[in-house]
Short mmCIF file of C-alpha atoms in Angstrom, two decimals:
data_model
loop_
_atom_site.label_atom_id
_atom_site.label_comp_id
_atom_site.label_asym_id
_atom_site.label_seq_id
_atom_site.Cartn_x
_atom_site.Cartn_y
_atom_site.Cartn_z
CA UNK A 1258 0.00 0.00 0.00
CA UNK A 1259 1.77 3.33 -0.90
CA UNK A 1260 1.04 6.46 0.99
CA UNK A 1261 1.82 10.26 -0.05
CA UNK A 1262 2.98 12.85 2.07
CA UNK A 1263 1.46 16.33 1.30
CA UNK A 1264 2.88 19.34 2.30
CA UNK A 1265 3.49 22.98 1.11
CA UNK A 1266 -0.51 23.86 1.89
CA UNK A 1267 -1.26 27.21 3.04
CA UNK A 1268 -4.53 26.70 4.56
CA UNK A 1269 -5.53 23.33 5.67
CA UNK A 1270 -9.70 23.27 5.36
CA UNK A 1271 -10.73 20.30 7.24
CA UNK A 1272 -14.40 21.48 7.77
CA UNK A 1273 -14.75 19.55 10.90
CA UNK A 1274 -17.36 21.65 12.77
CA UNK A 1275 -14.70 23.66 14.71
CA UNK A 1276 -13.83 27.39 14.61
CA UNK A 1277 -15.37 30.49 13.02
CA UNK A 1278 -17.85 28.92 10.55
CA UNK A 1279 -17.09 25.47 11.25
CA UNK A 1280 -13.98 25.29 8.78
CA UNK A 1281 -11.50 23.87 11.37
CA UNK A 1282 -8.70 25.85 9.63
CA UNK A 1283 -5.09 24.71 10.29
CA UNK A 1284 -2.06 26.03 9.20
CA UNK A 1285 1.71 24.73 8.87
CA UNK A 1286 -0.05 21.76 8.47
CA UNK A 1287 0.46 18.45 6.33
CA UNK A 1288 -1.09 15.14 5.47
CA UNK A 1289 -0.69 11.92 4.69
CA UNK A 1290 -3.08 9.14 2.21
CA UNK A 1291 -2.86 5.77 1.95
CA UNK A 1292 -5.23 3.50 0.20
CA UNK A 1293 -6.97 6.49 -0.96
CA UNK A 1294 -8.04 7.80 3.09
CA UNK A 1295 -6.50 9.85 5.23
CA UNK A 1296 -4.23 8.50 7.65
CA UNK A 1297 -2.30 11.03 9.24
CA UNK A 1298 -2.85 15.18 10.23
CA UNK A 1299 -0.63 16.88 11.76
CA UNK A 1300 2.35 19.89 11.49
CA UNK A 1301 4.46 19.68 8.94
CA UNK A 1302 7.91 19.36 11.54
CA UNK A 1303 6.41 15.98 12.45
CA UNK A 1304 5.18 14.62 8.94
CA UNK A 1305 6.34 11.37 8.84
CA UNK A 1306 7.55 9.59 5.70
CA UNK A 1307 5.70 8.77 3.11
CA UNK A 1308 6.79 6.77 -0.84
CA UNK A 1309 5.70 10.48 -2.66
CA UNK A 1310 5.19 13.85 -1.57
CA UNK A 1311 3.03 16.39 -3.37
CA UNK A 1312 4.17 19.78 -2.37
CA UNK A 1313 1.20 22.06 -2.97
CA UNK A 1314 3.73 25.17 -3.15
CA UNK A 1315 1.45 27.43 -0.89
CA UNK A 1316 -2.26 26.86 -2.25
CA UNK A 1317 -5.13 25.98 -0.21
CA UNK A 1318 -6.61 22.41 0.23
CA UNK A 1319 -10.41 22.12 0.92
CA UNK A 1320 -12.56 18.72 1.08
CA UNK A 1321 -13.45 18.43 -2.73
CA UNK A 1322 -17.08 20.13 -3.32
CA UNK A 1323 -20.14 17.66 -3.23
CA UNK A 1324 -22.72 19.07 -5.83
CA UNK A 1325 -25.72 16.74 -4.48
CA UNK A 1326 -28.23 18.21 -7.18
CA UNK A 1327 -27.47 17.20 -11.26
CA UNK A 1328 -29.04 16.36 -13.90
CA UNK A 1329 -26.04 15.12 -16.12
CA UNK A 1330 -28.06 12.54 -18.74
CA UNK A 1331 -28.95 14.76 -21.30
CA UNK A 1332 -29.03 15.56 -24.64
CA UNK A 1333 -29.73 18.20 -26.81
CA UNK A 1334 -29.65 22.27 -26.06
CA UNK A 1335 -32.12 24.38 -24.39
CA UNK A 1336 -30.01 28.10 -25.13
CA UNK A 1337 -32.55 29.72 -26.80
CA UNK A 1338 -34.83 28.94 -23.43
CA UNK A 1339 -32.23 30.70 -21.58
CA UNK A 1340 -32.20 34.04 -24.00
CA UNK A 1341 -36.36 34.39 -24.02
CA UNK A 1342 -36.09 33.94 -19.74
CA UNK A 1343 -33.39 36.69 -20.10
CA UNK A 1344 -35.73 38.60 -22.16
CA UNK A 1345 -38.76 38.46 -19.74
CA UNK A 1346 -40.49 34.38 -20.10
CA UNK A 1347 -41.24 33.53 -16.71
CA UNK A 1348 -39.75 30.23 -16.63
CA UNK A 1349 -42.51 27.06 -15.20
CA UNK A 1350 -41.04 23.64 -16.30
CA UNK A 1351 -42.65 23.71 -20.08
CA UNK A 1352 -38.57 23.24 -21.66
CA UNK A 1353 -37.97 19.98 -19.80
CA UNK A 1354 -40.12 18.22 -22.68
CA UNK A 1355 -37.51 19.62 -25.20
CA UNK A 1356 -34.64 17.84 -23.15
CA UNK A 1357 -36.43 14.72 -22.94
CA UNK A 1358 -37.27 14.49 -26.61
CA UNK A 1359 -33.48 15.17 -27.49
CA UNK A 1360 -32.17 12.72 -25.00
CA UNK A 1361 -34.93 9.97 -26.17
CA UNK A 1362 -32.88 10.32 -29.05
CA UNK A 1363 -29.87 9.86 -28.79
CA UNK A 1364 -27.76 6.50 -28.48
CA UNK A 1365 -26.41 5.07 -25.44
CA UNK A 1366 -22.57 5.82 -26.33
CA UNK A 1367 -23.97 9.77 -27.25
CA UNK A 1368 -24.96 9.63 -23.96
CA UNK A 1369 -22.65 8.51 -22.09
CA UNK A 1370 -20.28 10.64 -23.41
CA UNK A 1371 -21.97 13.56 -22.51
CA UNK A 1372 -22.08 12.20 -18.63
CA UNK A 1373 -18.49 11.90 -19.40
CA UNK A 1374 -17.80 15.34 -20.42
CA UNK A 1375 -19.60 16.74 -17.51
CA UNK A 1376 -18.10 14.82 -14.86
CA UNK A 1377 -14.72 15.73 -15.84
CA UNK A 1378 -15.57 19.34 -15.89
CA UNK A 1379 -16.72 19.18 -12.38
CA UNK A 1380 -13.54 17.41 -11.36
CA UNK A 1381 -11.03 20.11 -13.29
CA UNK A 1382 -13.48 22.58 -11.06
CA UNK A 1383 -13.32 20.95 -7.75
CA UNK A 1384 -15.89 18.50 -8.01
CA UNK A 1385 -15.10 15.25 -6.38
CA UNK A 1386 -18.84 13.94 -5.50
CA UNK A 1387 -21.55 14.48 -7.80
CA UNK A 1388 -25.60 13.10 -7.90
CA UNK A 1389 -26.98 11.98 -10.75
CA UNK A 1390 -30.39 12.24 -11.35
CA UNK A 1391 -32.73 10.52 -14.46
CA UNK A 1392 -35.49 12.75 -15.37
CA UNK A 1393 -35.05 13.26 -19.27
CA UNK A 1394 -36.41 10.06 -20.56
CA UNK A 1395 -40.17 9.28 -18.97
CA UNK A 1396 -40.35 5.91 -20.23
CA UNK A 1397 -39.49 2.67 -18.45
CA UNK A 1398 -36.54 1.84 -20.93
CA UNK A 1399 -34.87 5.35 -20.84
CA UNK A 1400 -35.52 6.05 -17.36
CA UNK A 1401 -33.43 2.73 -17.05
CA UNK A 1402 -30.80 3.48 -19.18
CA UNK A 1403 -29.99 6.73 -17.62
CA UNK A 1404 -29.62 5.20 -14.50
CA UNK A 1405 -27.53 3.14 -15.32
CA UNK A 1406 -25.08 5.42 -17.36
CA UNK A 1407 -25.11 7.69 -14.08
CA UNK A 1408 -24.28 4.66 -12.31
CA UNK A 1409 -21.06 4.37 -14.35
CA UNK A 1410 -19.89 7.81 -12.73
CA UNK A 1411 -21.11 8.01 -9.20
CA UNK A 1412 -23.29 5.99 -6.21
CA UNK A 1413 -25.21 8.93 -5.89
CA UNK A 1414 -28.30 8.05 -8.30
CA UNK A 1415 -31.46 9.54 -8.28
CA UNK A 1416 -34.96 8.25 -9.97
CA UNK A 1417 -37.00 11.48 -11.17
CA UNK A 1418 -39.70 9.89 -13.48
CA UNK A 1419 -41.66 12.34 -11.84
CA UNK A 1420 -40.01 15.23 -13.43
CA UNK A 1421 -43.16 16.38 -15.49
CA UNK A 1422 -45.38 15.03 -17.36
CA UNK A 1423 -44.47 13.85 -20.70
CA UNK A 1424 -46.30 15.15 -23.72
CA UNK A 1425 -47.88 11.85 -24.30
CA UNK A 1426 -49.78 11.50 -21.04
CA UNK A 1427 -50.85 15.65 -20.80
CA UNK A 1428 -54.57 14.21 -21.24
CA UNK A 1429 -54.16 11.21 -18.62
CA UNK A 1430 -52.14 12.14 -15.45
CA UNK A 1431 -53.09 9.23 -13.90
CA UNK A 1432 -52.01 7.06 -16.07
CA UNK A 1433 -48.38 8.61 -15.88
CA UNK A 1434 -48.26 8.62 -12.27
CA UNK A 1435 -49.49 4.54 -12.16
CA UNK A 1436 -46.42 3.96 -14.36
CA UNK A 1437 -44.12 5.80 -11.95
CA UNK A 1438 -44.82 4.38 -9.10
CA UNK A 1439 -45.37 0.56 -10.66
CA UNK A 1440 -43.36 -0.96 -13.61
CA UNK A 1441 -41.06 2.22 -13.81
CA UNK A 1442 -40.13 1.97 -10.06
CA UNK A 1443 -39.58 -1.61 -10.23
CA UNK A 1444 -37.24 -1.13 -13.01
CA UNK A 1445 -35.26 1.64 -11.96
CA UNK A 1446 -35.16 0.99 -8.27
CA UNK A 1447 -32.05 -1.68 -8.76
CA UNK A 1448 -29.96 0.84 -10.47
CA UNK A 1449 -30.68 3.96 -7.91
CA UNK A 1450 -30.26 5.12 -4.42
CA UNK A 1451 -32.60 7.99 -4.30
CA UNK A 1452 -36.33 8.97 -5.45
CA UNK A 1453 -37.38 12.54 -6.08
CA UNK A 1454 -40.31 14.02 -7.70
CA UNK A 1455 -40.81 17.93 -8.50
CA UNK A 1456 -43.49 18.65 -6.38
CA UNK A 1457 -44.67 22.06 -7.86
CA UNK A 1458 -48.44 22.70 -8.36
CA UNK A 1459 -48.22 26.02 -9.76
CA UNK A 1460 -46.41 24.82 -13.06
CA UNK A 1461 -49.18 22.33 -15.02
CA UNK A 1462 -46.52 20.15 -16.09
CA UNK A 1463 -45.08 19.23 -12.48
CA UNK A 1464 -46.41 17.27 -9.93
CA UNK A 1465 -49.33 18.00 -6.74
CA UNK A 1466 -48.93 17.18 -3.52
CA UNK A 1467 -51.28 14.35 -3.57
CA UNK A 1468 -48.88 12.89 -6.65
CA UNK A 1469 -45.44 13.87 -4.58
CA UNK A 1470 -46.94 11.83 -1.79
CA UNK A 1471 -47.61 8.88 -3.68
CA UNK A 1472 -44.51 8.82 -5.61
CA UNK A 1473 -42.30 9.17 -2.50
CA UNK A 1474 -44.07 6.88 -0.26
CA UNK A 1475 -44.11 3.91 -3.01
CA UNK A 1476 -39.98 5.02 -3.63
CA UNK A 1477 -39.70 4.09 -0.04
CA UNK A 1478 -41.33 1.38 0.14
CA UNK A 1479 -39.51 -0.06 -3.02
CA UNK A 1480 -36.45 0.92 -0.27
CA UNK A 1481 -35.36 4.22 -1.80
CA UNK A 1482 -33.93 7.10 0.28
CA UNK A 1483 -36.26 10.63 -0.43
CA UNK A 1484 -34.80 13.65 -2.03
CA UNK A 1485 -37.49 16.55 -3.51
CA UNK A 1486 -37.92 19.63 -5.27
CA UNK A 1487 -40.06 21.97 -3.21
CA UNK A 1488 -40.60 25.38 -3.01
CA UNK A 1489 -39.14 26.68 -6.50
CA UNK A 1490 -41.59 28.51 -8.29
CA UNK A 1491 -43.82 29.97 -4.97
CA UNK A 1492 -45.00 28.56 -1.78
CA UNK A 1493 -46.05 25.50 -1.89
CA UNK A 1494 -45.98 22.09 0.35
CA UNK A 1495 -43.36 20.60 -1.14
CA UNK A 1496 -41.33 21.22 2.22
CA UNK A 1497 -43.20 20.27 4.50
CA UNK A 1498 -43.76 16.96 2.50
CA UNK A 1499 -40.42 16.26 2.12
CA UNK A 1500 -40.09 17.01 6.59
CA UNK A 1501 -43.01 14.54 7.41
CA UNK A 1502 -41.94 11.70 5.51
CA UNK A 1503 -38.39 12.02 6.12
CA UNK A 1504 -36.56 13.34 2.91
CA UNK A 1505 -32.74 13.13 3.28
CA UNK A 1506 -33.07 16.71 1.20
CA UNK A 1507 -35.78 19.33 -0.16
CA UNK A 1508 -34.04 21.29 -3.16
CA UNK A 1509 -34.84 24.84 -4.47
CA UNK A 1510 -36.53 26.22 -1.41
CA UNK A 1511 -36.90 29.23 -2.91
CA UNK A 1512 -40.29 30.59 -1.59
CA UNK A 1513 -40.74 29.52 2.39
CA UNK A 1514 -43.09 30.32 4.53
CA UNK A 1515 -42.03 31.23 8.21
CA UNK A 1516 -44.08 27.47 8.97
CA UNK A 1517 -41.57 26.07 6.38
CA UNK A 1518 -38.83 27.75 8.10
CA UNK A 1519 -39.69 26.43 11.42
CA UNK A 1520 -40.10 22.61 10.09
CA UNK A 1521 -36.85 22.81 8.61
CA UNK A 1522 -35.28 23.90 11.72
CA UNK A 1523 -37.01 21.23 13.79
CA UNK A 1524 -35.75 18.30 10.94
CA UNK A 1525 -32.14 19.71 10.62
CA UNK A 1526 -30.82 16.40 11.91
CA UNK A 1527 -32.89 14.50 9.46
CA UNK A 1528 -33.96 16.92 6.33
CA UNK A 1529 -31.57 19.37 4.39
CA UNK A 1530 -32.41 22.57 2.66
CA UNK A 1531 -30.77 22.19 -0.59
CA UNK A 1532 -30.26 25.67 -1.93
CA UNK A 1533 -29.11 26.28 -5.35
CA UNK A 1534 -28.55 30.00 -6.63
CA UNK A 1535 -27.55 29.13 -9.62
CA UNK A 1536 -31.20 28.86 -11.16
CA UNK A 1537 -32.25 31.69 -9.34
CA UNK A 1538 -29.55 33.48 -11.04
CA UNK A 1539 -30.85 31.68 -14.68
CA UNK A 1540 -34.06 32.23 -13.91
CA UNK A 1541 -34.36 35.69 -12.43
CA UNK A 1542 -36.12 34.39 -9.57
CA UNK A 1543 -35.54 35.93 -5.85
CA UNK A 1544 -32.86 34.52 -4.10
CA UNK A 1545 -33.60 32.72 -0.60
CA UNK A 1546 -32.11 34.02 2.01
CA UNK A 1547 -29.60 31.52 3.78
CA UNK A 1548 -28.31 33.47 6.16
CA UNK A 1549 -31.72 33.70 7.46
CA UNK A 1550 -31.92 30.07 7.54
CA UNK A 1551 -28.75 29.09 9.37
CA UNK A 1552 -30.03 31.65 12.21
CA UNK A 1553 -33.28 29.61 12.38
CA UNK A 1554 -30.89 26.56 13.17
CA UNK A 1555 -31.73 24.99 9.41
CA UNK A 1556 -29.22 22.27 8.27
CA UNK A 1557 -28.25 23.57 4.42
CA UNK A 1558 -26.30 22.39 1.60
CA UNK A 1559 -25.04 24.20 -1.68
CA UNK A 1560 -25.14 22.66 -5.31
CA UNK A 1561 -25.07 23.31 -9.02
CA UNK A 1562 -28.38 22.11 -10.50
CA UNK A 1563 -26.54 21.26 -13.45
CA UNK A 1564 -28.98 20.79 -16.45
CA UNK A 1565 -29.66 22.19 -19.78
CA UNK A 1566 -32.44 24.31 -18.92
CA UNK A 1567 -32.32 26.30 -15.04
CA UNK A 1568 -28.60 26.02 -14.40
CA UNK A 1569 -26.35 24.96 -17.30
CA UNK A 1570 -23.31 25.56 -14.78
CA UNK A 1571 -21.40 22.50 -13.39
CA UNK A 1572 -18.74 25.22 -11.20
CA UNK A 1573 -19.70 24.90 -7.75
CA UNK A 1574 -17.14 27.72 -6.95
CA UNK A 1575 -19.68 30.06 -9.08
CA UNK A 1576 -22.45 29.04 -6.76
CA UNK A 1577 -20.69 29.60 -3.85
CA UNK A 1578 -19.59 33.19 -4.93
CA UNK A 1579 -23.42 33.68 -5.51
CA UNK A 1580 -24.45 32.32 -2.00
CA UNK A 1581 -22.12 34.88 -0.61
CA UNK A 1582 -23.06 37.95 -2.55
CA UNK A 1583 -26.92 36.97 -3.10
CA UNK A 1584 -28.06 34.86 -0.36
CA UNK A 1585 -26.31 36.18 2.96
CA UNK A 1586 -23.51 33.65 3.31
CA UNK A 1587 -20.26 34.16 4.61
CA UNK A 1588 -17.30 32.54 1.87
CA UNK A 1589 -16.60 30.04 5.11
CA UNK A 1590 -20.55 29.38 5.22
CA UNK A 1591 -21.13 28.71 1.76
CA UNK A 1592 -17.60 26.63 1.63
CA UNK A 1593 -19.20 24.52 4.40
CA UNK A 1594 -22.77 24.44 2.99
CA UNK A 1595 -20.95 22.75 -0.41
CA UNK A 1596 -19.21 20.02 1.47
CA UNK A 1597 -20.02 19.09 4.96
CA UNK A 1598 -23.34 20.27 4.14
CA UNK A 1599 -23.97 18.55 0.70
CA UNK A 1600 -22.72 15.43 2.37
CA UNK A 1601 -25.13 15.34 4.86
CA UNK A 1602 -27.70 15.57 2.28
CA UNK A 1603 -26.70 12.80 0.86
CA UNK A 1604 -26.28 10.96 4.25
CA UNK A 1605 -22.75 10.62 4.24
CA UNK A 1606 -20.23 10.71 6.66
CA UNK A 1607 -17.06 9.60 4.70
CA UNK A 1608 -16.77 12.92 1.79
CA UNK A 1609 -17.05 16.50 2.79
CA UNK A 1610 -14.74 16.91 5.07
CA UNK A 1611 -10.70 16.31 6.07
CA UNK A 1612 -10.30 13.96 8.98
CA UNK A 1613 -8.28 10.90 9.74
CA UNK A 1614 -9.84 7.78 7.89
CA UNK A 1615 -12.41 9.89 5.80
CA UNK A 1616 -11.55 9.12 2.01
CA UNK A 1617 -8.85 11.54 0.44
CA UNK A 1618 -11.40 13.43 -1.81
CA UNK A 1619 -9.93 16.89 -1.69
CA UNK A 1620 -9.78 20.44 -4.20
CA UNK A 1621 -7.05 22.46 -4.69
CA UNK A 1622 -7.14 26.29 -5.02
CA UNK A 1623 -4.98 28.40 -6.54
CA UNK A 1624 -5.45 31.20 -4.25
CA UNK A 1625 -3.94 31.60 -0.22
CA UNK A 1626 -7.13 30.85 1.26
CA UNK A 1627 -10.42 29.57 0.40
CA UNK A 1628 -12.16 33.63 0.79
CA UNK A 1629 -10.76 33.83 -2.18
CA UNK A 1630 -13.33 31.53 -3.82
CA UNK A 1631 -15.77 34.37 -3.48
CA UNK A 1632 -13.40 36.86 -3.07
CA UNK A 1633 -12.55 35.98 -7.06
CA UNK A 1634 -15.48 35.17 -8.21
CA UNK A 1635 -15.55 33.62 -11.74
CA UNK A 1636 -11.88 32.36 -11.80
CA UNK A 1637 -11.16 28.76 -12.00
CA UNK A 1638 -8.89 28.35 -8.96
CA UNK A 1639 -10.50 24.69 -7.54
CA UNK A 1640 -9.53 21.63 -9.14
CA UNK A 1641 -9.57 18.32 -7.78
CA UNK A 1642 -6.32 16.95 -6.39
CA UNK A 1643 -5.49 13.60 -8.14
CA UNK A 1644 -3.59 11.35 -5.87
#
């Protein structure tokens, strides 16, 4: 087993819960990996040896980001969506049907591909845990087989049959929603670890309460862990859904209520508020205030959104920069909220942060200190560390 010894880091971010913002900043410090975990953390005068050394030459090591929100299986372009929202078309789900037409499509080795692509963007921008969510298919077969191409890049998979409504089944709701919950479910279920459902009853092609519920309580049952969206578009009960029946994570929360507020605060050991400004920027939509949230005592996570139509971003160093100038954050807050916090969205305790025996995920940034991931906003300074 061959370790590596790495030194020459200006600011160690270990984001253990400790000091201001919970960073648990060290400095002079140095590490050690072996068999891809950390085994040793400690000042650099008592490092001990290692087979390599990776001398960092004075940048800044933080756990590598989690983005626990992306839609990755795609094909096709949605640009000219983008430039009408830009010019004034409030945006209510209606474009999704042009994604899922484009990625029925287009052939498995298009596709994976494009997952490909993406994922190794995301890695040259710090990026070292990603979700993958289905969503752009609506039938059995290609719900299937973007599950399983996700599958090929990360553990983190995510049904969404219950995206929208596909163009066939406008007329018969019902219909859909008995093939989401029965032979789709039992065919996708093997090949993911999560079920989510946009639960958004002021956009017709998104899903009611009534539907959330049942898609979410038969994704359980078929032994799938609960993620949502909630909340995007205006208020709705898509939080307080996801906080009764346990959700690991409710995503978007851009409209709460001070009721929604409260649950949150009450499930922060159970239920994360998944924020992701990068759609509100895309979308011109308000931006929720997080700063307001973390007061309240809510548990909250940062991610990209990445998809071809609200967010067609993978960076999460551009969200964080936007938590910090749009949403109240402080650059250690959002850095937290896009590791530790992401993690514990996704209900893990091994990524997100730097401790002894956690696995050696980590980003590098070209910069003194990780401030200067808002602090230079728009420059690529985080890439994943390869070991």
């Amino acid at each position: 087993m061959s370790s590596t010894l790495i030194t020459g880091i200006a600011e160690l971010v270990t984001c253990d819960g400790t000091g201001p913002d919970r960073l648990g900043l060290r400095f002079g410090a140095a590490l050690v990996v072996a068999d891809s975990h950390v085994a040793w953390i400690g000042p650099l005068s008592a490092a001990p040896a290692a087979d390599q050394r990776i001398d960092l030459g004075g940048r800044t090591l933080v756990p590598g980001f989690v983005d626990s929100h992306a839609h990755l299986v795609f094909a096709g372009d949605r640009s000219l969506e983008f430039a009408a929202r830009m010019a004034g078309r409030p945006y209510d789900g209606g474009g999704i049907g042009v994604s899922v037409a484009a990625t029925r499509g287009a052939s498995d080795e298009e596709l994976r591909g494009l997952v490909a692509r993406r994922v190794a963007e995301m890695r040259s921008l710090g990026t070292t845990t990603v979700e993958i969510k289905s969503g752009y298919g609506l039938t059995v077969d290609d719900e299937v087989r973007a599950l399983t191409i996700a599958a090929e890049f990360t553990s983190e998979t995510t049904f969404l049959g219950a995206h929208v409504v596909p163009g066939e089944y406008v007329d018969d709701r019902a219909s859909y929603l008995d093939l989401v919950v029965g032979p789709m479910l039992a065919a996708a279920a093997p090949h993911a670890r999560w079920i989510d459902v946009f639960c958004e009853p002021r956009s017709p092609h998104a899903f009611t309460e009534a539907e959330a519920r049942a898609v979410l309580v038969a994704g359980r049952e078929a032994g799938l862990g609960i993620r949502m969206h909630g909340n995007q578009l205006g208020p709705g009960p898509g939080v307080q859904l996801a906080v009764e029946l346990g959700a690991a994570s409710v995503d978007h929360c851009t409209y709460l209520s001070p009721a929604d507020v409260d649950a949150l605060a009450d499930a922060r050991d159970q239920t994360v508020a998944t924020l992701l400004p990068g759609v509100e920027f895309s979308t011109r939509s308000p931006y929720p205030d997080a700063a307001r949230l973390l007061r309240a005592g809510v548990s909250i996570a940062l991610a990209t959104d990445c998809n071809p139509g609200t967010c067609y971003s993978s960076s999460m160093a551009f969200v964080i920069a936007l938590a910090v100038r749009e949403m109240g954050l402080t650059p250690g807050q959002a850095l937290y909220a896009a590791t530790a916090g992401s993690a514990k969205s996704l209900r893990r305790a091994d990524i997100g942060r730097i401790d002894i025996g956690l696995r050696a995920d980590f980003a590098v940034l070209d910069a003194p200190s990780s401030s200067y991931l808002a602090y230079r906003a728009g420059m690529p300074l985080a890439s994943a560390l390869e070991l």
